[in-house]
Amino acid sequence: MNDQYSTLAEKQYYTRIDQPAKRGDVLINDRDSVNLVEEEESGMFTVATDLELFNVEIVPRHVEDKRFIAKELAQILEASEQDIFDQINKDKWYIPPVAKRITKETADRITELNLKGVYLEGQYFRFYPEKNFLSHLLGFVDYSGDGKYGIEENYDGILKGEGGTLMGIKDNHGRVVKIEESEPGKNGSSIVLTIDRSIQYMAEKKLKEGIEKYGAEKGSIIIANPKTGAVLAMASLPDFDPNVFNEVASENQDIFINPTTSLNWEPGSIFKPFIVSAAISGKLVEPDTTPEDPFGNVVTVDGYEIHNSTDKSYGFETVSQILENSDNIGMIWIADKLGNGPMGEFIEKLGFGEKTGIDVSAEASGQISNYKKWRDVNRATISFGQGISTTPIQIIQGYSTIANKGKEVGLHVLDKVLEKGTEQRLYEHSGEREVMSEEDAMKVAQMLVSVVENGHGKKAAVEGYKVAGKTGTAQIPKDSGGYEEDDHIGSFAGFAPEENPEFVMLVKFDKPSNVKWAEESAAPIFGEIADWLLNSYLKVPKSE
């Protein structure tokens, strides 16, 4: 009988509390940093970490001299002595915390005083020291401790760890008044991303400058290494501060979505090199191939009139000049040579219409209709980037394939996982997949150099280097059908140096208000970043 009453008493006064583990840090590469994070290797910079903060709990019934306690705490907490005294001057087991989220340094000062009836409850809170920096890629951690969006969600299982438990005394209202014993959990592992801090900083800086200069509503920049698939920068504006994600109104929470991986758009003329690649790979054209008849400025397909963007006739053009002039009529001629099957199959081979598999949450796949059901007008418009939707990360993957001599390497943002007491586990990509031959890829790359040197991409050029790329001034489809008349999306995609690319980059501005063409907005911003990368940061030798 005594054992029975003891068990009931234990259930009444003791409680089990789940204690979350410390979440692992998220770090990025930083060439200039040294020992920025304790116990981590140099050359890293922390962009997300857990801070241990403390609540100051007081059990008034345990306090013998309430005025003394109030005075001591007021000095440390820089609070009103009278306010603290008024809160604790009660004969109760429980009152709300007299202070919340104080630092460990402050908590240690209180602990050293050994004040009877004063207890400290530690909790971990996610902290992003650079605020909006890299926010779309990082995501955030909600108040339940779960990663939401971005890296925090995709690698939640690695970062979160395994929680422990605490056993504590509770009062007759079920409130914990004292911790008796604990069983620690396993802290989460830290991860290092492929992001380069300096490159990310420059991308965000130039993106902000471009949006302000060209009056754009929003924009994105991605920079990656085409040989390894490592993403070096991923920036989008407008962005958010993950420290205060809860302050974003419910109707504005689409701000959390990463536009570079989760939103589709009709890419326009930056898609043209992929169709040319299909024709080159199919041995249907060469860079110097010309049509039997000169190109006009308009062609009728399935009853639809299709014009060049400039309403200009280019006559007898080579395939290389079709890209230089961004000639829609010339692209339709190339698409007709291909036909639905070879053109559609090559687009799918490049990965359009499916996710790239990049390791971030909620990636979109773009939309491409079944090529077996294309009408002639569908094939025609897709040849110049309309009637198909892609994500920015898919465009990066496609240009990376051309830059990497026809071989596709999986894009990724995880570099390695850091686990204490064990070796670092490095990211291992799945290898290369040949999409087109090296010879054919080099032909396309050289044509893209010609676009920068002789065509609409001149403002993306960097003196002394062979820069390859293509402009795109894309129309914006309306929900009701057709396209918006006055607005467009300007973009430039490319890589450099052409002979041995160090980076591939996409610059995209949505609805710039004071420029008409991408060559006036996205191309010059691409050129400014490329100049800095080649000359100042990576210090790449000049092209021969």
Coordinates of C-alpha atoms in Angstrom, one line a residue:
M1 CA 0.0 0.0 0.0
N2 CA 2.8 2.4 0.9
D3 CA 4.4 1.7 -2.5
Q4 CA 1.2 2.6 -4.3
Y5 CA 0.9 5.9 -2.5
S6 CA 4.6 6.6 -3.2
T7 CA 4.0 6.0 -6.9
L8 CA 1.0 8.4 -7.0
A9 CA 2.9 11.1 -5.1
E10 CA 5.8 10.8 -7.6
K11 CA 3.5 11.2 -10.5
Q12 CA 1.9 14.2 -8.9
Y13 CA 5.2 16.1 -8.1
Y14 CA 7.6 15.0 -10.8
T15 CA 7.4 15.7 -14.5
R16 CA 9.4 14.8 -17.6
I17 CA 10.4 17.7 -19.9
D18 CA 11.7 17.2 -23.4
Q19 CA 14.8 19.3 -23.9
P20 CA 15.7 20.1 -27.6
A21 CA 19.2 19.7 -28.7
K22 CA 21.5 22.5 -29.8
R23 CA 20.9 22.9 -33.5
G24 CA 24.0 22.7 -35.7
D25 CA 25.5 25.8 -37.3
V26 CA 25.3 26.7 -40.9
L27 CA 28.6 28.1 -42.3
I28 CA 29.8 29.3 -45.6
N29 CA 33.3 29.6 -47.2
D30 CA 35.2 32.8 -46.4
R31 CA 38.8 33.2 -47.7
D32 CA 39.6 36.0 -45.3
S33 CA 38.2 34.7 -42.0
V34 CA 40.3 33.1 -39.3
N35 CA 38.7 31.2 -36.4
L36 CA 35.5 33.0 -36.7
V37 CA 33.7 30.2 -35.0
E38 CA 35.0 28.5 -31.9
E39 CA 36.3 25.0 -32.5
E40 CA 35.7 25.3 -36.2
E41 CA 38.3 25.5 -38.9
S42 CA 39.4 28.8 -40.2
G43 CA 38.1 30.1 -43.6
M44 CA 34.5 29.7 -42.5
F45 CA 31.8 32.2 -41.6
T46 CA 28.7 31.5 -39.6
V47 CA 25.4 32.5 -41.1
A48 CA 23.1 30.6 -38.8
T49 CA 23.7 29.5 -35.2
D50 CA 21.9 28.7 -31.9
L51 CA 22.2 31.1 -29.0
E52 CA 21.6 29.8 -25.5
L53 CA 19.5 32.3 -23.7
F54 CA 18.0 32.1 -20.2
N55 CA 14.8 33.0 -18.4
V56 CA 15.1 34.1 -14.8
E57 CA 12.5 32.0 -12.8
I58 CA 11.8 32.7 -9.1
V59 CA 9.8 30.6 -6.6
P60 CA 8.6 33.3 -4.0
R61 CA 8.0 30.6 -1.3
H62 CA 11.7 29.7 -1.5
V63 CA 12.9 33.3 -1.1
E64 CA 13.7 34.4 2.5
D65 CA 14.8 38.0 1.9
K66 CA 12.8 39.3 -1.1
R67 CA 14.1 42.8 -0.9
F68 CA 17.8 41.5 -1.0
I69 CA 17.0 39.3 -4.0
A70 CA 15.3 42.2 -5.9
K71 CA 18.3 44.5 -5.2
E72 CA 20.9 41.9 -6.4
L73 CA 18.9 41.0 -9.6
A74 CA 18.1 44.6 -10.5
Q75 CA 21.9 45.5 -10.6
I76 CA 22.7 42.6 -12.9
L77 CA 19.6 42.9 -15.1
E78 CA 19.7 46.7 -15.2
A79 CA 16.1 46.6 -14.2
S80 CA 13.9 48.4 -11.6
E81 CA 14.5 47.0 -8.1
Q82 CA 10.9 47.9 -7.1
D83 CA 9.4 46.2 -10.1
I84 CA 11.2 42.9 -9.3
F85 CA 10.2 43.2 -5.6
D86 CA 6.6 43.8 -6.5
Q87 CA 6.6 40.6 -8.7
I88 CA 8.2 38.3 -6.1
N89 CA 6.6 39.8 -2.9
K90 CA 4.0 36.9 -2.9
D91 CA 3.6 33.6 -1.1
K92 CA 3.3 31.6 -4.3
W93 CA 5.0 28.6 -5.9
Y94 CA 5.0 30.2 -9.4
I95 CA 5.2 33.6 -11.0
P96 CA 6.0 34.5 -14.6
P97 CA 9.8 34.9 -15.4
V98 CA 11.1 38.2 -14.0
A99 CA 13.5 38.3 -17.1
K100 CA 13.5 36.5 -20.4
R101 CA 16.2 35.7 -23.0
I102 CA 19.2 37.0 -21.0
T103 CA 22.7 36.1 -22.3
K104 CA 24.8 33.3 -20.8
E105 CA 27.2 35.9 -19.4
T106 CA 24.4 37.6 -17.5
A107 CA 23.1 34.2 -16.4
D108 CA 26.5 33.2 -15.1
R109 CA 26.7 36.3 -12.9
I110 CA 23.4 35.4 -11.4
T111 CA 24.5 31.8 -10.8
E112 CA 27.6 32.9 -9.0
L113 CA 25.4 34.7 -6.4
N114 CA 23.8 31.3 -5.5
L115 CA 20.5 33.0 -4.6
K116 CA 18.0 30.7 -2.9
G117 CA 14.7 30.5 -4.9
V118 CA 16.2 31.9 -8.1
Y119 CA 16.4 29.4 -11.0
L120 CA 17.7 29.8 -14.6
E121 CA 15.9 28.1 -17.5
G122 CA 18.0 27.8 -20.6
Q123 CA 16.6 27.7 -24.1
Y124 CA 18.1 27.7 -27.6
F125 CA 17.1 30.4 -30.1
R126 CA 18.1 30.5 -33.8
F127 CA 20.1 33.5 -34.7
Y128 CA 21.2 34.8 -38.1
P129 CA 24.0 37.3 -37.4
E130 CA 23.9 38.8 -40.9
K131 CA 20.1 39.3 -40.9
N132 CA 18.8 39.4 -44.5
F133 CA 22.1 38.0 -46.0
L134 CA 21.5 34.8 -47.9
S135 CA 18.0 34.6 -46.4
H136 CA 16.2 32.8 -49.3
L137 CA 18.7 30.0 -49.3
L138 CA 18.8 29.7 -45.5
G139 CA 15.1 29.8 -44.6
F140 CA 14.4 29.9 -40.9
V141 CA 13.6 27.9 -37.8
D142 CA 10.1 28.2 -36.4
Y143 CA 9.2 28.4 -32.7
S144 CA 8.6 24.6 -32.6
G145 CA 12.3 24.1 -33.6
D146 CA 11.5 22.9 -37.1
G147 CA 13.4 24.2 -40.2
K148 CA 11.2 26.0 -42.7
Y149 CA 12.2 26.7 -46.3
G150 CA 15.7 26.6 -47.7
I151 CA 18.6 24.8 -46.1
E152 CA 17.0 24.9 -42.6
E153 CA 14.2 22.7 -44.0
N154 CA 16.1 20.5 -46.4
Y155 CA 18.8 19.6 -43.9
D156 CA 16.6 19.7 -40.8
G157 CA 17.4 16.1 -39.8
I158 CA 21.2 16.8 -39.8
L159 CA 21.0 20.2 -38.1
K160 CA 18.4 19.4 -35.4
G161 CA 20.1 16.5 -33.6
E162 CA 18.3 14.5 -30.8
G163 CA 16.8 16.1 -27.8
G164 CA 17.3 15.1 -24.2
T165 CA 15.0 15.0 -21.2
L166 CA 14.8 16.7 -17.8
M167 CA 13.1 15.6 -14.6
G168 CA 11.8 18.3 -12.4
I169 CA 9.6 19.1 -9.4
K170 CA 6.2 20.6 -10.3
D171 CA 3.7 22.3 -8.0
N172 CA 0.0 21.3 -7.6
H173 CA -0.8 23.4 -10.7
G174 CA 1.6 21.3 -12.9
R175 CA 4.2 24.0 -13.2
V176 CA 7.9 23.1 -13.0
V177 CA 9.6 24.8 -10.0
K178 CA 12.9 22.9 -9.9
I179 CA 15.1 20.7 -12.1
E180 CA 16.3 17.5 -10.3
E181 CA 18.0 15.4 -13.0
S182 CA 18.7 15.4 -16.7
E183 CA 19.5 13.1 -19.6
P184 CA 21.4 15.0 -22.3
G185 CA 20.6 14.6 -26.0
K186 CA 22.9 14.7 -29.0
N187 CA 23.5 18.1 -30.5
G188 CA 22.9 18.6 -34.3
S189 CA 25.8 18.6 -36.8
S190 CA 27.0 21.7 -38.4
I191 CA 27.1 22.0 -42.2
V192 CA 29.2 24.1 -44.6
L193 CA 27.7 25.4 -47.8
T194 CA 29.4 25.9 -51.1
I195 CA 28.5 29.6 -50.9
D196 CA 31.4 32.0 -51.0
R197 CA 30.9 34.9 -48.7
S198 CA 32.6 37.5 -50.8
I199 CA 30.8 36.4 -54.0
Q200 CA 27.5 36.3 -52.3
Y201 CA 28.1 39.8 -50.9
M202 CA 28.9 41.1 -54.4
A203 CA 25.9 39.4 -55.9
E204 CA 23.5 41.0 -53.4
K205 CA 25.2 44.4 -53.7
K206 CA 25.0 44.5 -57.5
L207 CA 21.5 43.1 -57.5
K208 CA 20.3 45.9 -55.2
E209 CA 22.1 48.5 -57.3
G210 CA 20.6 47.1 -60.5
I211 CA 17.0 47.1 -59.1
E212 CA 17.4 50.7 -58.0
K213 CA 19.1 51.8 -61.2
Y214 CA 16.6 50.2 -63.6
G215 CA 13.5 50.6 -61.5
A216 CA 12.9 46.8 -61.4
E217 CA 10.3 45.2 -59.0
K218 CA 12.6 42.4 -58.1
G219 CA 15.5 40.3 -59.3
S220 CA 17.8 37.3 -58.9
I221 CA 21.5 36.4 -59.4
I222 CA 23.0 32.9 -59.3
I223 CA 26.7 32.2 -59.7
A224 CA 28.0 28.6 -59.8
N225 CA 31.1 26.6 -60.7
P226 CA 30.2 24.7 -63.9
K227 CA 33.0 22.1 -63.4
T228 CA 31.8 21.0 -59.9
G229 CA 28.2 22.1 -59.7
A230 CA 29.0 24.1 -56.5
V231 CA 26.7 27.1 -56.1
L232 CA 28.8 30.1 -55.1
A233 CA 26.1 32.7 -54.8
M234 CA 22.3 32.7 -54.8
A235 CA 20.6 36.1 -54.3
S236 CA 17.1 37.4 -54.7
L237 CA 15.4 40.7 -53.8
P238 CA 13.1 41.5 -52.0
D239 CA 14.3 39.3 -49.2
F240 CA 13.6 39.0 -45.4
D241 CA 15.2 38.9 -42.0
P242 CA 14.9 35.3 -40.7
N243 CA 15.4 36.5 -37.1
V244 CA 12.0 38.1 -37.3
F245 CA 10.1 35.8 -39.7
N246 CA 7.1 36.0 -37.4
E247 CA 6.7 39.7 -38.2
V248 CA 5.9 39.0 -41.8
A249 CA 2.2 39.3 -42.4
S250 CA 0.3 36.2 -43.5
E251 CA -0.6 37.7 -46.9
N252 CA 3.1 38.5 -47.6
Q253 CA 4.6 35.1 -46.7
D254 CA 5.4 34.3 -50.3
I255 CA 8.5 36.4 -49.6
F256 CA 9.9 33.2 -48.0
I257 CA 9.8 31.3 -51.4
N258 CA 13.2 31.2 -53.1
P259 CA 12.7 32.6 -56.6
T260 CA 15.8 31.0 -58.0
T261 CA 14.6 27.5 -57.4
S262 CA 10.9 27.6 -56.8
L263 CA 9.4 30.1 -59.3
N264 CA 8.9 29.6 -63.0
W265 CA 9.1 32.1 -65.8
E266 CA 9.2 32.1 -69.6
P267 CA 13.0 32.7 -70.2
G268 CA 12.9 34.3 -73.6
S269 CA 16.0 34.6 -75.7
I270 CA 18.5 33.1 -73.2
F271 CA 16.8 29.8 -74.2
K272 CA 17.9 30.1 -77.8
P273 CA 21.4 28.6 -77.3
F274 CA 19.8 25.3 -76.2
I275 CA 17.9 25.0 -79.5
V276 CA 21.0 25.9 -81.4
S277 CA 22.8 23.2 -79.3
A278 CA 20.2 20.6 -80.4
A279 CA 20.7 21.5 -84.1
I280 CA 24.5 21.5 -83.8
S281 CA 24.4 18.1 -82.0
G282 CA 22.0 16.7 -84.6
K283 CA 24.5 17.7 -87.3
L284 CA 21.8 19.8 -89.0
V285 CA 23.7 23.1 -88.9
E286 CA 27.1 24.5 -88.3
P287 CA 28.0 28.0 -86.8
D288 CA 28.5 29.3 -90.4
T289 CA 25.4 27.7 -92.0
T290 CA 23.1 30.1 -93.8
P291 CA 19.5 29.8 -95.1
E292 CA 18.6 29.1 -98.7
D293 CA 16.4 32.3 -98.6
P294 CA 17.0 35.5 -96.7
F295 CA 15.1 36.0 -93.4
G296 CA 12.4 38.6 -93.2
N297 CA 11.1 40.4 -90.1
V298 CA 7.8 38.4 -89.9
V299 CA 6.6 34.9 -90.5
T300 CA 3.2 33.3 -90.2
V301 CA 2.9 30.0 -88.4
D302 CA -0.5 28.3 -87.9
G303 CA -2.2 31.6 -88.7
Y304 CA -0.1 33.5 -86.1
E305 CA 2.2 36.4 -87.1
I306 CA 5.5 36.2 -85.4
H307 CA 7.9 39.1 -85.5
N308 CA 11.5 39.9 -84.6
S309 CA 11.6 41.9 -81.4
T310 CA 13.1 44.9 -83.4
D311 CA 10.9 44.3 -86.4
K312 CA 14.1 44.2 -88.5
S313 CA 15.0 41.9 -91.3
Y314 CA 18.4 40.3 -91.1
G315 CA 18.6 38.7 -94.5
F316 CA 21.2 36.0 -95.0
E317 CA 22.5 35.2 -91.5
T318 CA 24.8 32.5 -90.3
V319 CA 23.6 30.5 -87.2
S320 CA 26.2 32.4 -85.2
Q321 CA 24.6 35.7 -86.4
I322 CA 21.1 34.5 -85.5
L323 CA 22.3 34.4 -81.9
E324 CA 24.2 37.7 -82.2
N325 CA 21.1 39.4 -83.5
S326 CA 18.7 37.3 -81.3
D327 CA 16.7 36.7 -84.5
N328 CA 13.3 35.0 -83.8
I329 CA 12.7 34.3 -87.4
G330 CA 16.1 32.6 -87.7
M331 CA 15.4 30.5 -84.6
I332 CA 12.1 29.3 -86.2
W333 CA 14.1 28.2 -89.2
I334 CA 16.4 26.2 -87.0
A335 CA 13.5 24.7 -85.1
D336 CA 11.9 23.6 -88.4
K337 CA 15.1 21.8 -89.3
L338 CA 15.0 19.9 -86.0
G339 CA 11.3 19.0 -85.9
N340 CA 9.3 18.2 -82.8
G341 CA 11.0 14.9 -81.9
P342 CA 14.7 15.9 -81.9
M343 CA 14.0 19.3 -80.5
G344 CA 11.8 18.1 -77.7
E345 CA 14.0 15.2 -76.8
F346 CA 17.1 17.5 -76.5
I347 CA 15.3 20.0 -74.3
E348 CA 14.4 17.1 -72.0
K349 CA 17.9 15.8 -72.2
L350 CA 19.1 19.1 -70.9
G351 CA 16.8 18.6 -67.9
F352 CA 14.0 21.1 -68.6
G353 CA 10.6 20.0 -67.4
E354 CA 12.0 18.3 -64.3
K355 CA 13.8 19.3 -61.1
T356 CA 17.5 19.7 -61.2
G357 CA 17.7 17.9 -57.9
I358 CA 19.5 20.8 -56.1
D359 CA 19.5 20.3 -52.4
V360 CA 17.1 23.0 -51.3
S361 CA 13.4 22.6 -50.4
A362 CA 10.4 23.1 -52.7
E363 CA 12.2 23.1 -56.0
A364 CA 9.9 23.7 -59.0
S365 CA 10.3 21.7 -62.2
G366 CA 9.2 24.3 -64.8
Q367 CA 6.6 23.4 -67.5
I368 CA 7.1 22.0 -70.9
S369 CA 4.3 20.5 -72.9
N370 CA 4.5 17.0 -74.6
Y371 CA 6.5 17.6 -77.7
K372 CA 4.5 14.8 -79.5
K373 CA 1.5 17.1 -79.3
W374 CA 3.2 20.3 -80.4
R375 CA 1.7 22.3 -83.3
D376 CA 4.1 24.2 -85.5
V377 CA 3.4 27.4 -83.6
N378 CA 4.4 25.7 -80.3
R379 CA 7.7 24.6 -81.8
A380 CA 8.2 28.1 -83.2
T381 CA 7.6 30.0 -80.0
I382 CA 9.6 27.6 -77.8
S383 CA 12.6 28.1 -80.1
F384 CA 12.9 31.7 -78.8
G385 CA 11.9 30.9 -75.2
Q386 CA 8.2 31.5 -75.1
G387 CA 5.5 28.8 -74.4
I388 CA 7.9 27.1 -72.1
S389 CA 8.6 27.9 -68.4
T390 CA 11.8 27.3 -66.5
T391 CA 13.4 28.1 -63.2
P392 CA 16.6 30.2 -62.9
I393 CA 18.4 27.2 -61.5
Q394 CA 17.5 25.2 -64.6
I395 CA 19.0 27.9 -66.8
I396 CA 22.2 27.8 -64.7
Q397 CA 22.3 24.0 -65.2
G398 CA 21.9 24.3 -69.0
Y399 CA 24.6 26.9 -69.4
S400 CA 26.9 24.9 -67.0
T401 CA 26.5 22.0 -69.4
I402 CA 27.7 24.1 -72.3
A403 CA 30.5 25.6 -70.3
N404 CA 31.6 22.2 -69.0
K405 CA 32.2 20.9 -72.5
G406 CA 28.8 19.2 -72.8
K407 CA 28.8 17.4 -69.5
E408 CA 26.2 18.0 -66.8
V409 CA 27.3 18.1 -63.2
G410 CA 24.7 18.1 -60.4
L411 CA 24.2 21.5 -58.8
H412 CA 24.5 21.6 -55.0
V413 CA 24.8 23.9 -52.1
L414 CA 26.1 21.5 -49.4
D415 CA 29.9 21.3 -49.2
K416 CA 30.4 19.2 -46.1
V417 CA 29.0 18.1 -42.7
L418 CA 31.0 18.7 -39.6
E419 CA 30.6 16.1 -36.8
K420 CA 32.7 16.4 -33.6
G421 CA 34.8 13.4 -33.0
T422 CA 34.5 12.0 -36.5
E423 CA 36.0 12.9 -39.9
Q424 CA 34.3 15.4 -42.1
R425 CA 31.9 13.9 -44.6
L426 CA 32.4 15.7 -47.9
Y427 CA 29.6 16.2 -50.4
E428 CA 30.0 13.7 -53.3
H429 CA 28.2 14.5 -56.5
S430 CA 26.8 11.8 -58.7
G431 CA 29.3 12.3 -61.5
E432 CA 29.0 13.8 -64.9
R433 CA 26.4 13.0 -67.5
E434 CA 27.2 13.7 -71.2
V435 CA 24.5 15.7 -72.8
M436 CA 26.4 16.7 -76.0
S437 CA 29.9 16.1 -77.3
E438 CA 32.8 18.3 -76.3
E439 CA 33.3 19.5 -79.9
D440 CA 29.6 20.5 -80.2
A441 CA 29.6 22.3 -76.9
M442 CA 32.7 24.2 -77.8
K443 CA 31.1 25.4 -81.0
V444 CA 28.1 26.7 -79.1
A445 CA 30.4 28.4 -76.5
Q446 CA 32.3 30.1 -79.2
M447 CA 29.1 31.4 -80.8
L448 CA 28.1 32.8 -77.3
V449 CA 31.5 34.6 -77.2
S450 CA 30.5 36.1 -80.6
V451 CA 27.2 37.3 -79.1
V452 CA 29.2 39.3 -76.4
E453 CA 31.8 40.6 -78.9
N454 CA 29.5 41.4 -81.8
G455 CA 25.9 41.1 -80.7
H456 CA 23.5 42.3 -78.0
G457 CA 25.8 41.2 -75.2
K458 CA 28.5 43.8 -75.6
K459 CA 27.9 45.3 -72.1
A460 CA 28.7 41.9 -70.5
A461 CA 32.2 42.0 -71.9
V462 CA 35.3 42.1 -69.8
E463 CA 38.5 43.4 -71.5
G464 CA 41.1 40.7 -71.9
Y465 CA 38.7 37.8 -71.4
K466 CA 36.5 35.7 -73.7
V467 CA 33.0 36.0 -72.1
A468 CA 30.3 33.8 -73.4
G469 CA 26.6 34.6 -72.9
K470 CA 23.2 35.6 -74.2
T471 CA 20.6 38.3 -73.5
G472 CA 16.9 37.6 -72.9
T473 CA 14.1 40.2 -73.0
A474 CA 11.1 38.0 -72.1
Q475 CA 7.5 38.9 -72.4
I476 CA 5.3 38.2 -69.3
P477 CA 2.2 36.0 -69.9
K478 CA -1.1 37.2 -68.5
D479 CA -3.4 34.9 -66.6
S480 CA -6.2 35.7 -69.0
G481 CA -4.0 34.8 -72.0
G482 CA -1.6 36.7 -74.2
Y483 CA 1.3 38.8 -72.9
E484 CA 1.6 42.1 -71.0
E485 CA 2.3 45.0 -73.3
D486 CA 4.6 47.2 -71.3
D487 CA 6.5 45.0 -68.9
H488 CA 9.2 42.4 -69.5
I489 CA 11.8 40.4 -67.6
G490 CA 15.4 41.1 -68.6
S491 CA 18.1 38.5 -68.1
F492 CA 21.6 37.6 -69.1
A493 CA 23.2 34.1 -68.8
G494 CA 26.8 33.2 -69.5
F495 CA 30.2 32.1 -68.3
A496 CA 33.9 33.0 -68.5
P497 CA 36.6 32.5 -69.5
E498 CA 35.1 30.6 -72.4
E499 CA 38.2 28.3 -72.9
N500 CA 38.3 27.3 -69.2
P501 CA 35.2 28.6 -67.3
E502 CA 35.6 29.6 -63.7
F503 CA 32.0 30.5 -63.2
V504 CA 28.5 30.5 -64.8
M505 CA 26.1 33.3 -63.9
L506 CA 22.5 34.3 -64.4
V507 CA 21.3 37.9 -63.8
K508 CA 17.6 38.5 -64.0
F509 CA 15.5 41.6 -63.4
D510 CA 11.7 41.5 -63.3
K511 CA 9.8 44.5 -64.8
P512 CA 12.5 47.1 -65.1
S513 CA 10.7 50.4 -65.6
N514 CA 13.3 52.6 -67.4
V515 CA 15.0 50.3 -69.8
K516 CA 13.6 48.4 -72.8
W517 CA 16.1 45.6 -73.4
A518 CA 18.1 43.2 -71.3
E519 CA 21.3 44.4 -72.9
E520 CA 20.7 47.7 -71.0
S521 CA 20.1 46.1 -67.6
A522 CA 21.1 42.5 -67.0
A523 CA 24.1 42.5 -69.3
P524 CA 25.9 45.4 -67.7
I525 CA 25.4 44.0 -64.2
F526 CA 26.7 40.7 -65.4
G527 CA 29.7 42.5 -66.8
E528 CA 30.4 44.3 -63.6
I529 CA 30.4 41.2 -61.5
A530 CA 32.4 39.2 -64.1
D531 CA 35.0 42.0 -64.2
W532 CA 35.4 41.8 -60.4
L533 CA 35.5 38.0 -60.4
L534 CA 38.1 37.7 -63.2
N535 CA 40.3 40.6 -62.3
S536 CA 40.1 41.2 -58.6
Y537 CA 38.8 38.2 -56.7
L538 CA 39.7 35.0 -58.7
K539 CA 42.6 36.7 -60.5
V540 CA 42.2 34.6 -63.6
P541 CA 44.9 34.9 -66.3
K542 CA 43.8 36.8 -69.4
S543 CA 42.4 34.9 -72.4
E544 CA 45.0 34.2 -75.1

